[in-house]
Amino acid sequence: MSFIGMGLYGTLRRIGVPFVPAGILGGAILLLYTMMIGAGVSSIRALIMFLVRIGAEMTGRDYDLPTSLGLAAAVICAWQPLFINDAGFLLSFGAILGIWLLGPIIGELLRSDGKSLINKFLNKLLESMSTSIAVSVFLMGPLLCFYFEVPPYSIFLNVLVIPAMPLVMGAGLAGLTTGLVFPSAGGLLLQACRGVLWMYDVVCTAAGRIPGSRIITGKPGLLWLIAYYAVIAALCFIFYRTKEKH
C-alpha cells in the first residue's frame, strides 16, 4: 500500500505536479486499490496513514506516525468496534507499534561502531534484523493468543523476504501496465514477480522443514500477557528517558 501510494505520489511530484493535485490523485488511486482488494483491516489502516501523511505534506505540516496510527485505530474501531478483538487488527497495528517503539532500541543494541566496509554492511544487515526482531517481539502476544505457536525462524526469513517486496510490486505494476499495450513485454516483466514468489515458496518451505521451525506453546494466561507487555513498556520508558537526558 505504501509502495503504491508513495510511489505514485513521488512520481507525480517529480514530474512537476503540485502537492495538492498529486496528493488527491495518489489518495484516490489508493482508495480504489483498497476497495479492489477487499478493504481489509490492514489495508484500511495503511490507507488512513497514507492519507494523513499526504495531508501533512499538502498543508506543510510534519508527519507524525503515532498520530496517524492512533487516528487509523480510532476510525476502524468506530466503524466496527469488534475489530479490536480481530487477529488482523492486532497484528497490523502491533507490527507498526513494534517498529516504532522497539526498532530503535534493538537497532541501538545491535549497531556496530566500526567505519570499515564490512561494518557498514553488517550495520545494514543488523538494521534489517532489528526491525524484524522488533516486530516479532511485539507481536508475540497476539501470535500466542490466536495461533498458539511461535515461528522462531521468521526473524531471518523477513530479512530475505521484505527487501524483495519492492521488486515484486514494481515489476508487477510495470508488467500489468505494459501488458495493456505490449502483452509480450508485460509478460516478460511479470516473470520477475514469478521468480521472486518462487524464491519465497522455496525458502519458506525449506525453513518449515528445519527442526524447531514451530514452537507450540498454547494460549498464555492474561497475567502472563500483562507481565510481558509491562516489561516491554518499562524497557521503552528507560531507553527513551535515557536518550532524552543525553
PDB file of C-alpha atoms in Angstrom:
ATOM      1  CA  MET A   1       0.000   0.000   0.000  1.00  0.00           C
ATOM      2  CA  SER A   2       2.726   2.467   0.975  1.00  0.00           C
ATOM      3  CA  PHE A   3       4.816   1.427  -2.021  1.00  0.00           C
ATOM      4  CA  ILE A   4       1.953   2.098  -4.435  1.00  0.00           C
ATOM      5  CA  GLY A   5       0.728   5.293  -2.790  1.00  0.00           C
ATOM      6  CA  MET A   6       4.076   6.952  -2.157  1.00  0.00           C
ATOM      7  CA  GLY A   7       5.457   5.698  -5.471  1.00  0.00           C
ATOM      8  CA  LEU A   8       2.630   7.336  -7.409  1.00  0.00           C
ATOM      9  CA  TYR A   9       2.741  10.494  -5.314  1.00  0.00           C
ATOM     10  CA  GLY A  10       6.527  10.766  -5.632  1.00  0.00           C
ATOM     11  CA  THR A  11       6.370  10.244  -9.397  1.00  0.00           C
ATOM     12  CA  LEU A  12       3.758  12.960  -9.807  1.00  0.00           C
ATOM     13  CA  ARG A  13       5.805  15.369  -7.709  1.00  0.00           C
ATOM     14  CA  ARG A  14       8.973  14.649  -9.699  1.00  0.00           C
ATOM     15  CA  ILE A  15       7.262  15.479 -12.993  1.00  0.00           C
ATOM     16  CA  GLY A  16       6.114  18.813 -11.595  1.00  0.00           C
ATOM     17  CA  VAL A  17       2.560  18.163 -10.389  1.00  0.00           C
ATOM     18  CA  PRO A  18       1.774  20.434  -7.387  1.00  0.00           C
ATOM     19  CA  PHE A  19       1.307  18.994  -3.876  1.00  0.00           C
ATOM     20  CA  VAL A  20      -2.500  19.147  -3.766  1.00  0.00           C
ATOM     21  CA  PRO A  21      -3.336  17.543  -7.153  1.00  0.00           C
ATOM     22  CA  ALA A  22      -0.635  14.902  -6.627  1.00  0.00           C
ATOM     23  CA  GLY A  23      -1.950  14.117  -3.159  1.00  0.00           C
ATOM     24  CA  ILE A  24      -5.581  13.938  -4.275  1.00  0.00           C
ATOM     25  CA  LEU A  25      -4.760  11.687  -7.242  1.00  0.00           C
ATOM     26  CA  GLY A  26      -2.494   9.435  -5.163  1.00  0.00           C
ATOM     27  CA  GLY A  27      -5.115   9.153  -2.425  1.00  0.00           C
ATOM     28  CA  ALA A  28      -7.893   8.412  -4.937  1.00  0.00           C
ATOM     29  CA  ILE A  29      -5.889   5.650  -6.630  1.00  0.00           C
ATOM     30  CA  LEU A  30      -5.025   4.073  -3.276  1.00  0.00           C
ATOM     31  CA  LEU A  31      -8.681   4.277  -2.182  1.00  0.00           C
ATOM     32  CA  LEU A  32      -9.754   2.428  -5.329  1.00  0.00           C
ATOM     33  CA  TYR A  33      -6.973  -0.123  -4.776  1.00  0.00           C
ATOM     34  CA  THR A  34      -8.143  -0.657  -1.179  1.00  0.00           C
ATOM     35  CA  MET A  35     -11.688  -1.282  -2.365  1.00  0.00           C
ATOM     36  CA  MET A  36     -10.440  -3.658  -5.075  1.00  0.00           C
ATOM     37  CA  ILE A  37      -8.536  -5.886  -2.622  1.00  0.00           C
ATOM     38  CA  GLY A  38     -11.460  -6.107  -0.213  1.00  0.00           C
ATOM     39  CA  ALA A  39     -10.874  -3.293   2.301  1.00  0.00           C
ATOM     40  CA  GLY A  40      -9.334  -5.481   4.999  1.00  0.00           C
ATOM     41  CA  VAL A  41      -8.204  -4.098   8.340  1.00  0.00           C
ATOM     42  CA  SER A  42      -4.547  -3.846   7.303  1.00  0.00           C
ATOM     43  CA  SER A  43      -5.331  -2.123   4.004  1.00  0.00           C
ATOM     44  CA  ILE A  44      -7.674   0.397   5.675  1.00  0.00           C
ATOM     45  CA  ARG A  45      -5.016   1.140   8.282  1.00  0.00           C
ATOM     46  CA  ALA A  46      -2.420   1.704   5.551  1.00  0.00           C
ATOM     47  CA  LEU A  47      -4.837   3.887   3.563  1.00  0.00           C
ATOM     48  CA  ILE A  48      -5.637   6.149   6.520  1.00  0.00           C
ATOM     49  CA  MET A  49      -1.972   6.507   7.465  1.00  0.00           C
ATOM     50  CA  PHE A  50      -1.106   7.328   3.842  1.00  0.00           C
ATOM     51  CA  LEU A  51      -3.851   9.980   3.662  1.00  0.00           C
ATOM     52  CA  VAL A  52      -2.577  11.561   6.885  1.00  0.00           C
ATOM     53  CA  ARG A  53       0.977  11.594   5.528  1.00  0.00           C
ATOM     54  CA  ILE A  54      -0.091  13.142   2.222  1.00  0.00           C
ATOM     55  CA  GLY A  55      -2.341  15.601   4.061  1.00  0.00           C
ATOM     56  CA  ALA A  56       0.640  16.697   6.149  1.00  0.00           C
ATOM     57  CA  GLU A  57       2.711  17.357   3.028  1.00  0.00           C
ATOM     58  CA  MET A  58      -0.144  19.159   1.283  1.00  0.00           C
ATOM     59  CA  THR A  59      -0.599  21.522   4.250  1.00  0.00           C
ATOM     60  CA  GLY A  60       3.092  21.983   5.030  1.00  0.00           C
ATOM     61  CA  ARG A  61       2.982  20.115   8.346  1.00  0.00           C
ATOM     62  CA  ASP A  62       5.217  17.414   9.830  1.00  0.00           C
ATOM     63  CA  TYR A  63       4.002  13.826   9.597  1.00  0.00           C
ATOM     64  CA  ASP A  64       3.645  12.125  12.997  1.00  0.00           C
ATOM     65  CA  LEU A  65       3.423   8.319  12.900  1.00  0.00           C
ATOM     66  CA  PRO A  66       1.794   7.794  16.338  1.00  0.00           C
ATOM     67  CA  THR A  67      -0.909  10.327  15.487  1.00  0.00           C
ATOM     68  CA  SER A  68      -1.729   8.703  12.150  1.00  0.00           C
ATOM     69  CA  LEU A  69      -1.684   5.235  13.723  1.00  0.00           C
ATOM     70  CA  GLY A  70      -3.998   6.363  16.520  1.00  0.00           C
ATOM     71  CA  LEU A  71      -6.356   8.012  14.045  1.00  0.00           C
ATOM     72  CA  ALA A  72      -6.472   4.853  11.939  1.00  0.00           C
ATOM     73  CA  ALA A  73      -7.291   2.766  15.032  1.00  0.00           C
ATOM     74  CA  ALA A  74     -10.000   5.212  16.108  1.00  0.00           C
ATOM     75  CA  VAL A  75     -11.647   5.270  12.670  1.00  0.00           C
ATOM     76  CA  ILE A  76     -11.596   1.480  12.300  1.00  0.00           C
ATOM     77  CA  CYS A  77     -12.931   0.862  15.822  1.00  0.00           C
ATOM     78  CA  ALA A  78     -15.653   3.484  15.377  1.00  0.00           C
ATOM     79  CA  TRP A  79     -16.693   1.735  12.167  1.00  0.00           C
ATOM     80  CA  GLN A  80     -16.543  -1.776  13.658  1.00  0.00           C
ATOM     81  CA  PRO A  81     -15.728  -1.961  17.406  1.00  0.00           C
ATOM     82  CA  LEU A  82     -15.323  -5.757  17.354  1.00  0.00           C
ATOM     83  CA  PHE A  83     -12.207  -5.380  15.218  1.00  0.00           C
ATOM     84  CA  ILE A  84     -10.365  -4.711  18.489  1.00  0.00           C
ATOM     85  CA  ASN A  85     -10.510  -8.486  19.059  1.00  0.00           C
ATOM     86  CA  ASP A  86      -9.528  -9.381  15.495  1.00  0.00           C
ATOM     87  CA  ALA A  87      -6.157 -11.023  14.847  1.00  0.00           C
ATOM     88  CA  GLY A  88      -5.583  -8.963  11.701  1.00  0.00           C
ATOM     89  CA  PHE A  89      -6.208  -5.706  13.574  1.00  0.00           C
ATOM     90  CA  LEU A  90      -3.849  -6.571  16.428  1.00  0.00           C
ATOM     91  CA  LEU A  91      -1.110  -7.908  14.156  1.00  0.00           C
ATOM     92  CA  SER A  92      -1.290  -4.965  11.730  1.00  0.00           C
ATOM     93  CA  PHE A  93      -1.236  -2.254  14.368  1.00  0.00           C
ATOM     94  CA  GLY A  94       1.145  -4.218  16.589  1.00  0.00           C
ATOM     95  CA  ALA A  95       3.697  -4.502  13.793  1.00  0.00           C
ATOM     96  CA  ILE A  96       3.796  -0.717  13.327  1.00  0.00           C
ATOM     97  CA  LEU A  97       3.990  -0.159  17.087  1.00  0.00           C
ATOM     98  CA  GLY A  98       6.825  -2.667  17.330  1.00  0.00           C
ATOM     99  CA  ILE A  99       8.802  -0.909  14.588  1.00  0.00           C
ATOM    100  CA  TRP A 100       8.196   2.498  16.163  1.00  0.00           C
ATOM    101  CA  LEU A 101       8.820   1.593  19.814  1.00  0.00           C
ATOM    102  CA  LEU A 102      11.248  -1.334  19.796  1.00  0.00           C
ATOM    103  CA  GLY A 103      13.021  -0.816  16.462  1.00  0.00           C
ATOM    104  CA  PRO A 104      15.314   1.976  17.726  1.00  0.00           C
ATOM    105  CA  ILE A 105      16.093   0.063  20.950  1.00  0.00           C
ATOM    106  CA  ILE A 106      17.109  -3.159  19.231  1.00  0.00           C
ATOM    107  CA  GLY A 107      18.894  -1.227  16.499  1.00  0.00           C
ATOM    108  CA  GLU A 108      20.959   0.560  19.143  1.00  0.00           C
ATOM    109  CA  LEU A 109      21.877  -2.741  20.801  1.00  0.00           C
ATOM    110  CA  LEU A 110      22.946  -4.386  17.536  1.00  0.00           C
ATOM    111  CA  ARG A 111      24.713  -1.420  15.949  1.00  0.00           C
ATOM    112  CA  SER A 112      28.463  -1.631  15.346  1.00  0.00           C
ATOM    113  CA  ASP A 113      30.649   1.486  15.651  1.00  0.00           C
ATOM    114  CA  GLY A 114      33.251   0.442  13.080  1.00  0.00           C
ATOM    115  CA  LYS A 115      33.813   2.504   9.905  1.00  0.00           C
ATOM    116  CA  SER A 116      35.041  -0.244   7.567  1.00  0.00           C
ATOM    117  CA  LEU A 117      33.054  -1.536   4.614  1.00  0.00           C
ATOM    118  CA  ILE A 118      32.413  -4.798   6.454  1.00  0.00           C
ATOM    119  CA  ASN A 119      30.998  -2.938   9.437  1.00  0.00           C
ATOM    120  CA  LYS A 120      28.807  -0.815   7.169  1.00  0.00           C
ATOM    121  CA  PHE A 121      27.455  -3.972   5.527  1.00  0.00           C
ATOM    122  CA  LEU A 122      26.887  -5.568   8.937  1.00  0.00           C
ATOM    123  CA  ASN A 123      25.096  -2.461  10.160  1.00  0.00           C
ATOM    124  CA  LYS A 124      22.756  -2.615   7.150  1.00  0.00           C
ATOM    125  CA  LEU A 125      22.072  -6.286   7.802  1.00  0.00           C
ATOM    126  CA  LEU A 126      21.586  -5.708  11.527  1.00  0.00           C
ATOM    127  CA  GLU A 127      19.250  -2.796  10.792  1.00  0.00           C
ATOM    128  CA  SER A 128      17.005  -5.166   8.851  1.00  0.00           C
ATOM    129  CA  MET A 129      17.361  -7.727  11.624  1.00  0.00           C
ATOM    130  CA  SER A 130      16.437  -5.177  14.295  1.00  0.00           C
ATOM    131  CA  THR A 131      13.179  -4.319  12.521  1.00  0.00           C
ATOM    132  CA  SER A 132      12.288  -7.991  12.159  1.00  0.00           C
ATOM    133  CA  ILE A 133      13.165  -8.716  15.799  1.00  0.00           C
ATOM    134  CA  ALA A 134      11.169  -5.695  16.990  1.00  0.00           C
ATOM    135  CA  VAL A 135       8.052  -6.834  15.133  1.00  0.00           C
ATOM    136  CA  SER A 136       8.439 -10.437  16.321  1.00  0.00           C
ATOM    137  CA  VAL A 137       8.910  -9.433  19.959  1.00  0.00           C
ATOM    138  CA  PHE A 138       5.967  -7.046  19.974  1.00  0.00           C
ATOM    139  CA  LEU A 139       3.644  -9.474  18.200  1.00  0.00           C
ATOM    140  CA  MET A 140       4.447 -12.389  20.491  1.00  0.00           C
ATOM    141  CA  GLY A 141       1.253 -11.833  22.495  1.00  0.00           C
ATOM    142  CA  PRO A 142      -1.246 -11.885  19.587  1.00  0.00           C
ATOM    143  CA  LEU A 143       0.601 -14.773  17.930  1.00  0.00           C
ATOM    144  CA  LEU A 144       0.354 -16.931  21.030  1.00  0.00           C
ATOM    145  CA  CYS A 145      -3.250 -15.926  21.740  1.00  0.00           C
ATOM    146  CA  PHE A 146      -4.560 -16.648  18.244  1.00  0.00           C
ATOM    147  CA  TYR A 147      -2.200 -19.287  16.853  1.00  0.00           C
ATOM    148  CA  PHE A 148      -0.693 -20.893  19.998  1.00  0.00           C
ATOM    149  CA  GLU A 149       2.772 -21.195  18.440  1.00  0.00           C
ATOM    150  CA  VAL A 150       5.938 -19.232  17.655  1.00  0.00           C
ATOM    151  CA  PRO A 151       7.891 -19.439  14.343  1.00  0.00           C
ATOM    152  CA  PRO A 152      11.464 -18.654  15.530  1.00  0.00           C
ATOM    153  CA  TYR A 153      12.970 -18.584  12.029  1.00  0.00           C
ATOM    154  CA  SER A 154      10.587 -15.878  10.838  1.00  0.00           C
ATOM    155  CA  ILE A 155      13.053 -13.244  12.051  1.00  0.00           C
ATOM    156  CA  PHE A 156      15.603 -14.424   9.492  1.00  0.00           C
ATOM    157  CA  LEU A 157      13.024 -15.072   6.778  1.00  0.00           C
ATOM    158  CA  ASN A 158      11.801 -11.479   6.983  1.00  0.00           C
ATOM    159  CA  VAL A 159      15.328 -10.249   6.245  1.00  0.00           C
ATOM    160  CA  LEU A 160      15.189 -12.172   2.951  1.00  0.00           C
ATOM    161  CA  VAL A 161      11.537 -11.627   2.079  1.00  0.00           C
ATOM    162  CA  ILE A 162      10.852  -7.963   2.878  1.00  0.00           C
ATOM    163  CA  PRO A 163      13.677  -6.349   0.817  1.00  0.00           C
ATOM    164  CA  ALA A 164      12.410  -8.162  -2.297  1.00  0.00           C
ATOM    165  CA  MET A 165       8.841  -6.856  -1.976  1.00  0.00           C
ATOM    166  CA  PRO A 166       9.507  -3.594  -3.895  1.00  0.00           C
ATOM    167  CA  LEU A 167      10.775  -5.720  -6.803  1.00  0.00           C
ATOM    168  CA  VAL A 168       7.575  -7.800  -6.754  1.00  0.00           C
ATOM    169  CA  MET A 169       5.317  -4.751  -6.580  1.00  0.00           C
ATOM    170  CA  GLY A 170       7.320  -2.681  -9.061  1.00  0.00           C
ATOM    171  CA  ALA A 171       7.651  -5.437 -11.635  1.00  0.00           C
ATOM    172  CA  GLY A 172       4.017  -6.426 -11.143  1.00  0.00           C
ATOM    173  CA  LEU A 173       2.654  -2.932 -11.684  1.00  0.00           C
ATOM    174  CA  ALA A 174       5.019  -2.304 -14.594  1.00  0.00           C
ATOM    175  CA  GLY A 175       4.081  -5.637 -16.157  1.00  0.00           C
ATOM    176  CA  LEU A 176       0.359  -5.001 -15.829  1.00  0.00           C
ATOM    177  CA  THR A 177       0.661  -1.509 -17.305  1.00  0.00           C
ATOM    178  CA  THR A 178       2.965  -2.537 -20.130  1.00  0.00           C
ATOM    179  CA  GLY A 179       0.889  -5.614 -20.875  1.00  0.00           C
ATOM    180  CA  LEU A 180      -2.095  -3.459 -21.802  1.00  0.00           C
ATOM    181  CA  VAL A 181      -0.155  -2.188 -24.812  1.00  0.00           C
ATOM    182  CA  PHE A 182       2.595  -4.767 -25.367  1.00  0.00           C
ATOM    183  CA  PRO A 183       1.444  -8.137 -23.954  1.00  0.00           C
ATOM    184  CA  SER A 184       4.732  -9.929 -24.594  1.00  0.00           C
ATOM    185  CA  ALA A 185       6.806  -7.235 -22.885  1.00  0.00           C
ATOM    186  CA  GLY A 186       4.375  -7.148 -19.959  1.00  0.00           C
ATOM    187  CA  GLY A 187       4.612 -10.921 -19.605  1.00  0.00           C
ATOM    188  CA  LEU A 188       8.393 -10.668 -19.528  1.00  0.00           C
ATOM    189  CA  LEU A 189       8.264  -8.154 -16.682  1.00  0.00           C
ATOM    190  CA  LEU A 190       5.855 -10.356 -14.759  1.00  0.00           C
ATOM    191  CA  GLN A 191       8.396 -13.170 -14.900  1.00  0.00           C
ATOM    192  CA  ALA A 192      10.421 -11.207 -12.345  1.00  0.00           C
ATOM    193  CA  CYS A 193       7.464 -11.451  -9.948  1.00  0.00           C
ATOM    194  CA  ARG A 194       7.197 -15.139 -10.641  1.00  0.00           C
ATOM    195  CA  GLY A 195      10.873 -15.643  -9.839  1.00  0.00           C
ATOM    196  CA  VAL A 196      10.698 -13.791  -6.523  1.00  0.00           C
ATOM    197  CA  LEU A 197       7.475 -15.536  -5.463  1.00  0.00           C
ATOM    198  CA  TRP A 198       9.038 -18.882  -6.374  1.00  0.00           C
ATOM    199  CA  MET A 199      12.009 -17.973  -4.179  1.00  0.00           C
ATOM    200  CA  TYR A 200       9.611 -17.110  -1.326  1.00  0.00           C
ATOM    201  CA  ASP A 201       7.956 -20.521  -1.662  1.00  0.00           C
ATOM    202  CA  VAL A 202      11.248 -22.412  -1.730  1.00  0.00           C
ATOM    203  CA  VAL A 203      12.776 -20.546   1.222  1.00  0.00           C
ATOM    204  CA  CYS A 204       9.669 -20.740   3.420  1.00  0.00           C
ATOM    205  CA  THR A 205       9.136 -24.428   2.627  1.00  0.00           C
ATOM    206  CA  ALA A 206      12.773 -25.179   3.452  1.00  0.00           C
ATOM    207  CA  ALA A 207      12.544 -23.219   6.709  1.00  0.00           C
ATOM    208  CA  GLY A 208       9.421 -25.145   7.671  1.00  0.00           C
ATOM    209  CA  ARG A 209      11.331 -28.419   7.383  1.00  0.00           C
ATOM    210  CA  ILE A 210      14.098 -27.352   9.761  1.00  0.00           C
ATOM    211  CA  PRO A 211      13.735 -28.837  13.273  1.00  0.00           C
ATOM    212  CA  GLY A 212      12.216 -26.329  15.681  1.00  0.00           C
ATOM    213  CA  SER A 213      10.509 -24.266  12.983  1.00  0.00           C
ATOM    214  CA  ARG A 214       7.336 -24.217  15.088  1.00  0.00           C
ATOM    215  CA  ILE A 215       7.346 -23.988  18.875  1.00  0.00           C
ATOM    216  CA  ILE A 216       3.860 -24.812  20.129  1.00  0.00           C
ATOM    217  CA  THR A 217       3.208 -23.095  23.454  1.00  0.00           C
ATOM    218  CA  GLY A 218      -0.560 -22.952  23.834  1.00  0.00           C
ATOM    219  CA  LYS A 219      -2.504 -19.835  24.773  1.00  0.00           C
ATOM    220  CA  PRO A 220      -0.880 -17.811  27.591  1.00  0.00           C
ATOM    221  CA  GLY A 221      -2.861 -16.552  30.545  1.00  0.00           C
ATOM    222  CA  LEU A 222      -3.884 -12.907  30.862  1.00  0.00           C
ATOM    223  CA  LEU A 223      -1.452 -12.245  33.726  1.00  0.00           C
ATOM    224  CA  TRP A 224       1.464 -13.517  31.637  1.00  0.00           C
ATOM    225  CA  LEU A 225       0.497 -11.169  28.808  1.00  0.00           C
ATOM    226  CA  ILE A 226       0.196  -8.215  31.173  1.00  0.00           C
ATOM    227  CA  ALA A 227       3.615  -9.006  32.673  1.00  0.00           C
ATOM    228  CA  TYR A 228       5.191  -9.426  29.219  1.00  0.00           C
ATOM    229  CA  TYR A 229       3.998  -6.086  27.883  1.00  0.00           C
ATOM    230  CA  ALA A 230       4.724  -4.386  31.196  1.00  0.00           C
ATOM    231  CA  VAL A 231       8.373  -5.409  30.776  1.00  0.00           C
ATOM    232  CA  ILE A 232       8.376  -4.053  27.191  1.00  0.00           C
ATOM    233  CA  ALA A 233       6.812  -0.789  28.387  1.00  0.00           C
ATOM    234  CA  ALA A 234       9.423  -0.472  31.151  1.00  0.00           C
ATOM    235  CA  LEU A 235      12.280  -1.051  28.694  1.00  0.00           C
ATOM    236  CA  CYS A 236      10.870   1.558  26.313  1.00  0.00           C
ATOM    237  CA  PHE A 237      10.441   4.063  29.147  1.00  0.00           C
ATOM    238  CA  ILE A 238      14.024   3.566  30.390  1.00  0.00           C
ATOM    239  CA  PHE A 239      15.520   3.754  26.883  1.00  0.00           C
ATOM    240  CA  TYR A 240      13.706   6.893  25.742  1.00  0.00           C
ATOM    241  CA  ARG A 241      14.104   8.655  29.093  1.00  0.00           C
ATOM    242  CA  THR A 242      17.852   7.954  28.992  1.00  0.00           C
ATOM    243  CA  LYS A 243      18.015   9.137  25.384  1.00  0.00           C
ATOM    244  CA  GLU A 244      16.309  12.421  26.280  1.00  0.00           C
ATOM    245  CA  LYS A 245      18.856  13.078  29.033  1.00  0.00           C
ATOM    246  CA  HIS A 246      21.760  12.558  26.647  1.00  0.00           C
TER     247      HIS A 246
END
